[in-house]
């Protein structure tokens, strides 16, 4: 069954492409006034004022054309912002033959827009990995023949042959054979699940056992995995974009600017005074301070292994009050680990582990791989097994160093007439354990317990997140409630929501919004809809699903939750410095505007003063890059 990528033509991909193009155009737009300023100053020094005027006017016109389009678009949406001040000042400078002032304004404005576009451009790309994982074709059984058909051609009642390693294309039932499926893409559960004949199985799960026949019960477009893709797209479409910090102060500042400019013109009948006021007002710290501080914060966070996708996500890091966190692969490692080994009778624990791991080298089962890794980690020397036979979902048998070894579940041992002690559960991890039995030469030899244990830094990270402003912690998992509650016993978790499918996790996110802005942390495809729906989605990207990383606003690039509190501290520092820059810069700008209104500053002097203010604001905002690193969690 083919699982190669398919072309994307969704509105999401189109929006992403348009946003990327816009960011590149804005970056290049900032180069024009810089080049024009340099050429004009050179021409002025050489005694060519006419050339200098054109060198300053042309790039100002280029920026002005783009700005007019932006202002018209904003006004059509009913959004009146600071871009209007920039438009009036640039247009007024050209109309009143002040080209040097105009190009200085154009340079600082285009530079600020370029910085903001760069911050927005850090957003993740469309969900290519999620869609790429969908099978494109399936093997349909037609009598005694098997033919490869597009999954769209499958209808309820079709029999589909599912090979080892295939992703199930549609929802259905096991028609022939036994299915051993990795359901982590849907439930997040690390351990494979065995399904007997006639059991219901879901699309998007991976066959890790032996080939079997699937009886289709739904069309591909109506199946579970296709529904996950739709949930992500809908959640992203419904999620309102983060408003710029500038917009919260911009309307009042715009009103003050226009009143001062109009008052100065009315009182003196001198349009240059009004122009000087507008020039001092733009480009103002509201446009420059926030993107510079936030981009610096993004860079600082990347240095500790955290990718924050834009200034909106960085700001939301400082505001999240509720944490909804997935279990498997997020709060736990997401892989089976040996947590208990109990040798029976006269058998030695190390020797039993060596024999069982030697046999399990012949199996591809995740628990078998975990046992082999554990034995090698203990420095045990493994032997080559022979005469190996494996029953999917039950266990494996073979010969190791002349001894007959059997490794499997209770059913396999009962079939062999072997009786093991009834008390086989792992005492310290409750329902989280999976039991594996080992027999040597037809004698019960050992009871091994496997589980997906809590990350070593899990509890400490939750406590640190509390210190960073998280007031409520909710565990949301597709696993059983008994497993989830046993795992988080003693941790700072306020509520446990278990037995959830992807839409259930999205529902938990929506419900918890009544308690404050929600941050969702997850790592699997099953978490992608909730990550997209949350006010802030955080994904573990080192080993997690690419779809989760692309749906999230923040991606932890290391396989650990520890950097998340550090990222919040970086975000708070960036926001604090940005706000400080805005308030101080605005105060200086307002003072300059009053001076311009009183005739103490010409338009060019006003432009140079504002440029000095803007440089000071930028340098202050870049302090986010300096200073001590946030303390480790």
Coordinates of C-alpha atoms in Angstrom, one line a residue:
X1 CA 0.0 0.0 0.0
X2 CA 1.5 3.3 -1.0
X3 CA 1.9 6.1 1.6
X4 CA 3.7 8.7 -0.5
X5 CA 2.7 12.3 -0.2
X6 CA -0.2 13.7 -2.1
X7 CA -0.5 17.2 -3.6
X8 CA -2.1 19.8 -1.3
X9 CA -4.7 22.2 -2.7
X10 CA -6.5 23.1 0.5
X11 CA -7.1 26.8 1.5
X12 CA -4.6 26.3 4.3
X13 CA -1.8 25.6 1.9
X14 CA -2.8 28.5 -0.3
X15 CA -2.8 30.9 2.7
X16 CA 0.6 29.6 3.7
X17 CA 2.0 30.2 0.3
X18 CA 0.5 33.7 0.1
X19 CA 1.9 34.6 3.6
X20 CA 5.3 33.4 2.6
X21 CA 5.3 35.5 -0.6
X22 CA 4.2 38.6 1.3
X23 CA 7.0 38.1 3.9
X24 CA 9.6 38.0 1.1
X25 CA 8.2 41.1 -0.6
X26 CA 8.2 43.1 2.6
X27 CA 11.8 42.1 3.3
X28 CA 12.9 43.3 -0.2
X29 CA 10.7 46.5 0.2
X30 CA 12.9 47.6 3.1
X31 CA 16.0 47.5 0.8
X32 CA 14.6 50.2 -1.6
X33 CA 14.5 53.2 0.7
X34 CA 17.9 52.2 2.2
X35 CA 19.4 52.2 -1.2
X36 CA 17.6 55.4 -2.2
X37 CA 18.8 57.2 1.0
X38 CA 22.4 56.2 0.3
X39 CA 22.3 57.2 -3.3
X40 CA 20.6 60.5 -2.5
X41 CA 23.0 61.5 0.2
X42 CA 25.9 60.7 -2.2
X43 CA 24.3 62.8 -4.9
X44 CA 23.7 65.7 -2.5
X45 CA 27.4 65.6 -1.4
X46 CA 28.4 65.7 -5.1
X47 CA 26.2 68.8 -5.7
X48 CA 23.4 67.1 -7.6
X49 CA 20.3 68.0 -5.6
X50 CA 18.0 67.0 -8.5
X51 CA 19.3 63.5 -8.6
X52 CA 19.2 63.3 -4.8
X53 CA 15.5 64.3 -4.8
X54 CA 14.6 61.6 -7.3
X55 CA 16.7 59.0 -5.4
X56 CA 14.7 59.7 -2.3
X57 CA 11.3 60.1 -4.0
X58 CA 11.2 56.9 -6.1
X59 CA 11.7 54.4 -3.2
X60 CA 9.3 56.5 -1.0
X61 CA 6.7 56.1 -3.8
X62 CA 7.3 52.4 -3.9
X63 CA 6.7 52.0 -0.2
X64 CA 3.7 54.4 -0.4
X65 CA 2.0 52.3 -3.1
X66 CA 2.3 49.2 -0.9
X67 CA 1.1 51.1 2.1
X68 CA -1.9 52.5 0.3
X69 CA -3.0 49.0 -0.6
X70 CA -2.6 47.9 3.0
X71 CA -4.5 50.8 4.4
X72 CA -7.4 50.3 1.9
X73 CA -7.6 46.7 2.8
X74 CA -7.6 47.5 6.5
X75 CA -10.3 50.2 6.1
X76 CA -12.4 47.7 4.2
X77 CA -12.3 45.4 7.2
X78 CA -13.2 48.4 9.5
X79 CA -9.6 48.4 10.9
X80 CA -8.2 51.9 11.4
X81 CA -4.6 51.6 12.5
X82 CA -1.2 53.3 12.7
X83 CA -0.5 52.6 9.0
X84 CA -2.7 55.6 8.3
X85 CA -0.3 57.9 10.1
X86 CA 2.6 56.5 8.0
X87 CA 0.6 57.0 4.8
X88 CA -0.2 60.6 5.7
X89 CA 3.4 61.5 6.7
X90 CA 4.9 59.9 3.6
X91 CA 2.3 61.4 1.2
X92 CA 2.6 64.8 2.9
X93 CA 6.4 64.7 2.7
X94 CA 6.2 64.2 -1.1
X95 CA 3.4 66.7 -1.6
X96 CA 5.3 69.4 0.4
X97 CA 8.6 68.7 -1.4
X98 CA 10.3 67.1 1.6
X99 CA 11.8 64.0 -0.1
X100 CA 14.6 63.4 2.4
X101 CA 12.1 63.3 5.3
X102 CA 9.9 61.0 3.2
X103 CA 12.6 58.4 2.5
X104 CA 13.7 58.3 6.1
X105 CA 10.1 57.6 7.1
X106 CA 9.8 55.0 4.3
X107 CA 13.0 53.3 5.5
X108 CA 12.0 53.0 9.1
X109 CA 8.4 52.0 8.3
X110 CA 9.4 49.3 5.7
X111 CA 12.1 48.0 8.1
X112 CA 9.6 47.7 10.9
X113 CA 7.1 45.9 8.6
X114 CA 9.8 43.6 7.5
X115 CA 10.7 42.6 11.0
X116 CA 7.1 41.9 11.8
X117 CA 6.7 39.8 8.6
X118 CA 9.7 37.8 9.7
X119 CA 8.1 37.0 13.0
X120 CA 4.9 35.9 11.3
X121 CA 6.9 33.9 8.8
X122 CA 8.1 31.6 11.5
X123 CA 4.7 29.9 11.5
X124 CA 4.6 26.3 10.6
X125 CA 3.7 25.1 7.1
X126 CA 0.5 23.3 6.2
X127 CA -0.2 19.8 7.4
X128 CA 1.8 18.0 4.8
X129 CA 2.9 15.2 7.0
X130 CA -0.6 14.5 8.3
X131 CA -2.0 14.2 4.8
X132 CA 1.1 12.4 3.5
X133 CA 0.5 9.6 5.9
X134 CA -2.8 8.8 4.4
X135 CA -2.6 5.8 2.1
X136 CA -3.3 6.6 -1.6
X137 CA -4.1 3.1 -2.6
X138 CA -5.3 -0.2 -1.1
X139 CA -5.1 -3.9 -2.1
X140 CA -8.7 -5.0 -2.7
X141 CA -9.5 -8.7 -2.8
X142 CA -11.5 -9.7 -5.9
X143 CA -12.2 -13.4 -5.8
X144 CA -8.8 -15.2 -5.8
X145 CA -7.0 -12.0 -7.1
X146 CA -5.8 -8.9 -5.4
X147 CA -5.7 -5.6 -7.2
X148 CA -4.4 -2.2 -6.2
X149 CA -7.1 0.5 -6.3
X150 CA -7.3 4.1 -5.1
X151 CA -8.7 4.3 -1.6
X152 CA -11.5 6.5 -2.9
X153 CA -12.7 3.4 -4.9
X154 CA -13.3 1.4 -1.7
X155 CA -16.9 0.9 -0.7
X156 CA -18.5 -0.8 2.4
X157 CA -18.3 -4.5 1.9
X158 CA -15.0 -4.6 0.1
X159 CA -12.3 -6.9 1.4
X160 CA -8.9 -5.3 1.7
X161 CA -5.7 -7.2 2.2
X162 CA -3.5 -5.4 4.8
X163 CA 0.2 -6.2 4.7
X164 CA 2.7 -5.8 7.6
X165 CA 3.6 -2.1 7.8
X166 CA 0.5 -0.9 6.0
X167 CA -1.7 1.9 7.4
X168 CA -5.3 0.9 7.4
X169 CA -7.1 2.9 4.7
X170 CA -10.7 2.7 6.0
X171 CA -12.6 1.8 9.1
X172 CA -13.8 -1.8 9.2
X173 CA -13.6 -5.2 10.8
X174 CA -11.1 -8.0 10.9
X175 CA -12.5 -10.5 8.3
X176 CA -9.7 -13.0 8.3
X177 CA -6.6 -13.5 10.4
X178 CA -5.7 -11.6 13.6
X179 CA -4.7 -7.9 13.6
X180 CA -2.0 -6.5 15.8
X181 CA -2.2 -2.8 15.4
X182 CA -0.2 0.2 16.5
X183 CA -3.0 2.7 17.5
X184 CA -0.7 5.5 18.7
X185 CA -1.7 7.7 15.8
X186 CA -5.3 7.7 17.1
X187 CA -5.2 7.0 20.9
X188 CA -1.5 7.8 21.7
X189 CA -1.2 4.5 23.4
X190 CA 2.4 3.1 22.9
X191 CA 1.6 -0.6 23.2
X192 CA 0.1 -2.5 20.2
X193 CA -3.3 -4.0 20.5
X194 CA -4.5 -7.4 19.2
X195 CA -7.8 -7.7 17.5
X196 CA -9.5 -11.0 16.9
X197 CA -11.8 -11.9 14.0
X198 CA -14.8 -9.6 13.6
X199 CA -13.3 -6.9 15.8
X200 CA -13.7 -3.3 14.8
X201 CA -10.5 -1.6 13.6
X202 CA -9.9 2.0 12.6
X203 CA -8.2 3.7 9.7
X204 CA -4.9 5.4 10.4
X205 CA -3.6 2.6 12.6
X206 CA -0.5 0.6 11.6
X207 CA -0.3 -3.1 11.1
X208 CA 2.7 -4.4 13.1
X209 CA 1.6 -8.0 13.2
X210 CA 0.9 -10.4 10.4
X211 CA -1.1 -9.7 7.2
X212 CA -4.9 -9.9 7.6
X213 CA -8.0 -9.2 5.6
X214 CA -10.1 -6.1 6.4
X215 CA -13.8 -5.8 5.7
X216 CA -14.5 -2.2 4.8
X217 CA -17.4 -0.6 6.6
X218 CA -17.0 3.1 5.6
X219 CA -15.7 5.0 2.6
X220 CA -12.2 6.5 3.0
X221 CA -13.6 10.1 3.2
X222 CA -15.9 9.1 6.1
X223 CA -13.3 7.2 8.0
X224 CA -11.6 8.1 11.3
X225 CA -8.2 9.3 9.9
X226 CA -9.9 11.5 7.3
X227 CA -11.9 13.0 10.2
X228 CA -8.7 13.9 12.1
X229 CA -7.5 15.8 9.1
X230 CA -10.8 17.7 8.9
X231 CA -10.7 18.5 12.6
X232 CA -7.3 20.1 12.3
X233 CA -8.3 22.2 9.3
X234 CA -11.6 23.3 11.0
X235 CA -9.8 24.1 14.2
X236 CA -7.2 26.2 12.5
X237 CA -9.8 28.0 10.4
X238 CA -11.8 28.9 13.5
X239 CA -8.8 30.1 15.5
X240 CA -8.8 33.9 15.5
X241 CA -5.3 35.4 14.7
X242 CA -3.5 37.0 17.6
X243 CA -4.0 40.8 17.6
X244 CA -0.8 42.9 17.5
X245 CA 0.1 44.6 20.7
X246 CA 0.3 47.8 18.8
X247 CA -3.4 47.6 17.9
X248 CA -4.3 47.9 21.6
X249 CA -2.7 51.4 21.9
X250 CA -2.8 52.4 18.2
X251 CA -6.3 54.0 18.0
X252 CA -5.7 56.4 20.9
X253 CA -2.2 57.3 19.6
X254 CA -3.7 57.9 16.1
X255 CA -6.3 60.2 17.5
X256 CA -3.8 62.3 19.4
X257 CA -1.5 62.5 16.4
X258 CA -4.2 63.7 14.0
X259 CA -5.5 66.2 16.6
X260 CA -2.1 67.7 17.1
X261 CA -1.3 67.9 13.4
X262 CA -4.7 69.4 12.6
X263 CA -4.4 71.8 15.5
X264 CA -1.0 73.0 14.5
X265 CA -2.1 73.5 10.9
X266 CA -5.2 75.4 11.9
X267 CA -3.4 77.6 14.4
X268 CA -0.5 78.6 12.1
X269 CA -1.8 77.9 8.6
X270 CA 1.5 76.2 8.1
X271 CA 1.1 72.7 6.6
X272 CA 4.8 71.9 7.4
X273 CA 4.0 72.0 11.1
X274 CA 1.3 69.4 10.6
X275 CA 3.7 67.3 8.5
X276 CA 6.4 67.6 11.2
X277 CA 3.9 66.2 13.8
X278 CA 3.1 63.3 11.5
X279 CA 6.7 62.6 10.8
X280 CA 7.6 62.5 14.5
X281 CA 4.7 60.2 15.0
X282 CA 5.7 57.6 12.5
X283 CA 7.3 55.1 12.2
X284 CA 6.6 55.0 16.0
X285 CA 7.8 52.6 18.7
X286 CA 4.4 50.8 18.4
X287 CA 5.4 49.6 15.0
X288 CA 9.1 48.7 15.8
X289 CA 9.5 47.8 19.4
X290 CA 7.1 44.8 19.5
X291 CA 8.4 42.9 16.4
X292 CA 12.0 43.5 17.3
X293 CA 11.6 42.3 20.9
X294 CA 9.4 39.4 19.8
X295 CA 11.8 38.2 17.1
X296 CA 14.6 38.5 19.6
X297 CA 12.5 36.3 21.9
X298 CA 12.0 33.8 19.2
X299 CA 15.7 33.6 18.6
X300 CA 16.4 33.2 22.3
X301 CA 13.9 30.5 22.6
X302 CA 15.3 28.6 19.7
X303 CA 18.6 28.6 21.5
X304 CA 17.1 26.5 24.3
X305 CA 15.4 24.1 21.8
X306 CA 12.0 25.7 21.5
X307 CA 10.6 26.8 18.1
X308 CA 7.9 29.5 18.7
X309 CA 5.9 30.2 15.5
X310 CA 5.5 34.0 15.6
X311 CA 4.9 36.9 18.0
X312 CA 1.3 35.9 18.7
X313 CA 2.4 32.5 20.0
X314 CA 5.1 34.1 22.1
X315 CA 2.7 36.5 23.7
X316 CA 0.2 33.7 24.3
X317 CA 2.9 31.8 26.2
X318 CA 2.8 34.6 28.8
X319 CA -1.0 34.5 29.1
X320 CA -1.9 30.7 29.2
X321 CA -3.5 29.8 32.5
X322 CA -4.8 26.2 31.8
X323 CA -2.6 23.3 30.7
X324 CA -4.2 20.4 28.9
X325 CA -1.5 17.7 28.5
X326 CA -1.5 14.4 26.7
X327 CA -0.1 11.3 28.4
X328 CA 1.6 9.0 26.0
X329 CA 4.8 10.3 24.5
X330 CA 4.3 13.7 26.3
X331 CA 4.1 13.1 30.0
X332 CA 5.5 9.6 29.4
X333 CA 8.2 8.4 27.0
X334 CA 5.7 6.8 24.6
X335 CA 7.7 3.5 24.4
X336 CA 7.4 0.3 26.4
X337 CA 10.1 -0.2 29.1
X338 CA 10.9 -3.0 31.4
X339 CA 9.9 -2.0 34.9
X340 CA 9.9 -5.2 36.8
X341 CA 11.5 -8.7 36.3
X342 CA 10.7 -11.5 38.7
X343 CA 12.5 -14.8 38.2
X344 CA 10.7 -17.9 39.4
X345 CA 11.9 -21.0 41.1
X346 CA 15.7 -21.7 40.6
X347 CA 16.2 -19.4 37.6
X348 CA 18.6 -16.5 37.6
X349 CA 17.1 -13.1 36.6
X350 CA 20.0 -12.0 34.4
X351 CA 20.2 -15.4 32.6
X352 CA 16.4 -15.4 32.0
X353 CA 16.6 -11.8 30.6
X354 CA 19.5 -12.9 28.3
X355 CA 17.6 -16.0 27.0
X356 CA 14.3 -14.1 26.5
X357 CA 16.0 -11.2 24.8
X358 CA 18.0 -13.5 22.6
X359 CA 14.8 -15.0 21.3
X360 CA 13.1 -11.7 20.9
X361 CA 15.8 -10.5 18.5
X362 CA 13.7 -12.4 15.9
X363 CA 10.5 -10.4 16.6
X364 CA 9.6 -6.9 15.5
X365 CA 7.1 -6.4 18.3
X366 CA 7.6 -3.2 20.3
X367 CA 7.8 -5.0 23.6
X368 CA 10.3 -7.5 22.1
X369 CA 12.5 -4.5 21.0
X370 CA 12.2 -3.0 24.5
X371 CA 13.4 -6.3 26.0
X372 CA 16.3 -6.5 23.7
X373 CA 17.3 -2.9 24.4
X374 CA 17.1 -3.6 28.1
X375 CA 19.3 -6.7 27.9
X376 CA 21.9 -4.9 25.9
X377 CA 21.8 -1.9 28.2
X378 CA 22.7 -4.3 31.1
X379 CA 25.6 -5.6 29.1
X380 CA 24.2 -9.1 28.5
X381 CA 25.6 -11.1 25.6
X382 CA 22.8 -12.3 23.3
X383 CA 22.8 -15.5 21.4
X384 CA 21.4 -16.3 18.0
X385 CA 18.0 -18.0 18.2
X386 CA 17.0 -21.0 16.0
X387 CA 13.7 -22.8 15.1
X388 CA 11.8 -19.6 15.8
X389 CA 8.0 -19.5 15.5
X390 CA 5.9 -16.5 16.3
X391 CA 2.1 -16.2 16.8
X392 CA 1.0 -12.6 16.1
X393 CA -0.4 -11.1 19.3
X394 CA 0.4 -14.1 21.4
X395 CA 4.2 -14.7 21.6
X396 CA 7.3 -16.3 20.2
X397 CA 9.0 -19.7 20.7
X398 CA 12.4 -20.9 19.7
X399 CA 15.7 -22.5 20.8
X400 CA 18.6 -20.4 22.4
X401 CA 21.8 -22.2 23.4
X402 CA 20.1 -25.5 23.3
X403 CA 17.2 -24.5 25.5
X404 CA 13.6 -24.2 24.4
X405 CA 12.4 -20.7 25.2
X406 CA 8.9 -19.3 25.1
X407 CA 8.1 -15.6 25.5
X408 CA 4.5 -14.3 25.4
X409 CA 1.2 -13.6 27.1
X410 CA -1.0 -15.7 29.4
X411 CA -2.9 -17.2 26.4
X412 CA 0.3 -18.7 24.9
X413 CA 1.3 -20.2 28.2
X414 CA -2.1 -21.7 28.8
X415 CA -2.0 -23.3 25.3
X416 CA 1.3 -24.9 26.4
X417 CA -0.3 -26.1 29.7
X418 CA 2.0 -23.8 31.8
X419 CA 0.7 -22.3 35.0
X420 CA 2.2 -19.0 36.4
X421 CA 1.6 -17.3 39.7
X422 CA -1.6 -15.3 39.7
X423 CA 0.0 -12.2 41.3
X424 CA 1.8 -10.9 38.2
X425 CA 0.9 -7.1 38.2
X426 CA 3.6 -4.6 38.8
X427 CA 2.8 -3.2 42.3
X428 CA 4.2 0.3 41.8
X429 CA 2.6 1.2 38.5
X430 CA -0.8 -0.3 38.8
X431 CA -2.9 -0.7 35.7
X432 CA -0.1 0.8 33.5
X433 CA 1.7 -2.5 33.2
X434 CA 1.7 -5.1 30.4
X435 CA 2.7 -8.6 31.5
X436 CA 5.1 -10.9 29.6
X437 CA 5.7 -14.5 30.7
X438 CA 8.9 -16.5 30.1
X439 CA 9.2 -20.2 30.0
X440 CA 12.4 -22.3 29.8
X441 CA 12.3 -25.9 28.8
X442 CA 8.5 -26.0 29.4
X443 CA 8.9 -24.6 33.0
X444 CA 7.6 -21.2 34.2
X445 CA 10.8 -19.1 34.5
X446 CA 9.9 -15.4 34.9
X447 CA 7.3 -12.7 34.9
X448 CA 8.3 -9.5 33.2
X449 CA 6.3 -6.2 33.5
X450 CA 6.4 -3.5 30.9
X451 CA 5.0 0.0 31.0
X452 CA 5.2 3.4 29.6
X453 CA 6.6 5.2 32.7
X454 CA 6.4 8.9 33.6
X455 CA 9.2 11.1 32.2
X456 CA 11.9 11.7 34.8
X457 CA 11.3 15.5 34.5
X458 CA 7.5 15.3 34.1
X459 CA 6.5 16.1 37.7
X460 CA 9.2 18.8 38.1
X461 CA 8.1 20.4 34.9
X462 CA 4.5 20.5 35.9
X463 CA 5.5 22.2 39.2
X464 CA 7.6 24.7 37.3
X465 CA 4.7 25.5 34.9
X466 CA 2.6 26.2 38.0
X467 CA 5.3 28.7 39.1
X468 CA 5.1 30.3 35.6
X469 CA 1.4 31.1 35.8
X470 CA -0.4 27.9 35.0
X471 CA -3.3 27.7 37.4
X472 CA -5.0 24.4 36.3
X473 CA -3.5 21.2 34.8
X474 CA -5.7 18.6 33.0
X475 CA -4.5 15.2 31.8
X476 CA -6.2 14.3 28.5
X477 CA -5.5 10.8 27.2
X478 CA -7.0 8.1 25.0
X479 CA -5.8 5.5 27.5
X480 CA -7.9 3.9 30.3
X481 CA -8.8 6.0 33.3
X482 CA -7.2 3.5 35.7
X483 CA -3.9 3.8 33.8
X484 CA -4.0 7.6 33.7
X485 CA -4.9 8.0 37.3
X486 CA -2.2 5.6 38.4
X487 CA 0.4 7.5 36.4
X488 CA -0.4 11.0 37.8
X489 CA -0.9 10.0 41.4
X490 CA 1.0 12.6 43.5
X491 CA 1.5 15.0 40.6
X492 CA 0.1 18.5 40.5
X493 CA -2.8 17.5 38.2
X494 CA -6.2 18.9 38.9
X495 CA -8.3 16.7 36.6
X496 CA -8.0 13.5 34.5
X497 CA -10.0 13.0 31.2
X498 CA -9.5 9.5 29.9
X499 CA -10.8 7.3 27.0
X500 CA -10.7 10.2 24.6
X501 CA -10.6 10.1 20.8
X502 CA -9.2 13.2 18.9
X503 CA -12.5 15.0 18.9
X504 CA -12.9 14.3 22.7
X505 CA -9.5 16.0 23.3
X506 CA -10.7 19.0 21.2
X507 CA -13.8 19.1 23.4
X508 CA -11.8 19.2 26.6
X509 CA -9.8 22.2 25.2
X510 CA -13.1 24.0 24.4
X511 CA -14.5 23.2 27.9
X512 CA -11.4 24.4 29.8
X513 CA -11.5 27.8 28.1
X514 CA -14.0 28.9 30.8
X515 CA -11.0 28.7 33.2
X516 CA -8.7 30.9 31.1
X517 CA -6.5 30.7 28.0
X518 CA -5.7 27.1 27.2
X519 CA -2.2 25.7 26.4
X520 CA -2.4 22.1 24.9
X521 CA 0.7 19.9 25.0
X522 CA 0.9 16.8 22.9
X523 CA 3.0 14.8 20.4
X524 CA 0.8 12.5 18.3
X525 CA -1.4 12.8 15.2
X526 CA -4.3 12.2 17.6
X527 CA -3.3 15.4 19.4
X528 CA -3.2 17.6 16.3
X529 CA -6.9 18.7 16.3
X530 CA -6.6 19.8 20.0
X531 CA -3.3 21.5 19.4
X532 CA -4.8 23.5 16.6
X533 CA -8.0 24.3 18.6
X534 CA -6.2 25.5 21.8
X535 CA -5.2 29.1 22.4
X536 CA -1.6 27.8 22.3
X537 CA -0.6 24.4 21.0
X538 CA 2.7 22.9 22.1
X539 CA 4.2 19.8 20.4
X540 CA 7.1 17.6 21.2
X541 CA 8.8 17.6 17.8
X542 CA 11.9 15.5 18.5
X543 CA 10.1 12.1 18.2
X544 CA 6.5 13.2 17.9
X545 CA 4.3 13.2 14.8
X546 CA 5.1 15.8 12.2
X547 CA 1.4 16.6 12.0
X548 CA 1.4 17.6 15.7
X549 CA 4.4 19.8 15.2
X550 CA 2.8 21.5 12.2
X551 CA -0.6 22.0 14.0
X552 CA 1.1 23.5 17.1
X553 CA 2.2 27.1 17.7
X554 CA 5.2 26.0 19.7
X555 CA 7.5 23.0 19.1
X556 CA 9.9 21.6 21.6
X557 CA 12.9 20.4 19.5
X558 CA 14.2 18.2 22.2
X559 CA 12.6 15.0 23.6
X560 CA 11.8 16.6 26.9
X561 CA 9.2 18.9 28.5
X562 CA 11.9 20.8 30.5
X563 CA 12.4 23.6 28.0
X564 CA 8.8 24.7 28.2
X565 CA 9.0 26.7 31.5
X566 CA 12.2 28.3 30.2
X567 CA 10.4 29.3 27.0
X568 CA 7.6 30.9 29.1
X569 CA 10.2 32.9 31.0
X570 CA 11.8 34.0 27.7
X571 CA 8.4 35.0 26.4
X572 CA 7.7 37.0 29.6
X573 CA 11.0 38.8 29.3
X574 CA 10.4 39.6 25.7
X575 CA 6.9 40.9 26.3
X576 CA 8.1 43.0 29.3
X577 CA 10.9 44.6 27.3
X578 CA 8.6 45.2 24.4
X579 CA 6.0 46.9 26.6
X580 CA 8.8 49.0 28.2
X581 CA 10.1 50.1 24.8
X582 CA 6.6 51.0 23.7
X583 CA 5.8 53.1 26.7
X584 CA 9.1 54.9 26.9
X585 CA 9.2 55.4 23.1
X586 CA 5.7 56.7 23.0
X587 CA 6.5 59.2 25.7
X588 CA 9.4 60.5 23.7
X589 CA 7.4 60.6 20.5
X590 CA 4.6 62.6 22.2
X591 CA 7.1 65.1 23.5
X592 CA 8.6 65.4 20.0
X593 CA 5.1 65.8 18.4
X594 CA 4.4 68.7 20.8
X595 CA 7.7 70.4 19.9
X596 CA 6.9 70.0 16.2
X597 CA 3.4 71.4 16.7
X598 CA 5.0 74.5 18.4
X599 CA 7.4 75.0 15.4
X600 CA 10.5 73.8 17.2
X601 CA 11.1 70.9 14.7
X602 CA 11.1 70.9 10.9
X603 CA 9.8 67.8 9.1
X604 CA 13.4 66.6 8.4
X605 CA 14.5 67.3 12.0
X606 CA 11.4 65.5 13.2
X607 CA 12.3 62.5 11.0
X608 CA 15.8 62.4 12.3
X609 CA 14.6 62.7 15.9
X610 CA 12.1 59.9 15.4
X611 CA 14.8 57.8 13.8
X612 CA 17.0 58.4 16.9
X613 CA 14.0 57.4 19.1
X614 CA 13.4 54.3 16.9
X615 CA 17.1 53.2 17.1
X616 CA 17.0 53.6 20.9
X617 CA 13.8 51.5 21.0
X618 CA 15.3 48.8 18.7
X619 CA 18.4 48.6 20.9
X620 CA 16.4 48.3 24.0
X621 CA 14.1 45.7 22.5
X622 CA 17.2 43.7 21.5
X623 CA 18.1 43.3 25.1
X624 CA 15.9 40.2 24.9
X625 CA 18.9 38.5 23.2
X626 CA 21.2 39.4 26.1
X627 CA 21.3 38.9 29.8
X628 CA 21.5 35.6 31.6
X629 CA 19.8 32.6 30.2
X630 CA 16.6 31.5 32.0
X631 CA 17.3 29.1 34.8
X632 CA 17.0 25.4 33.9
X633 CA 14.0 23.5 35.0

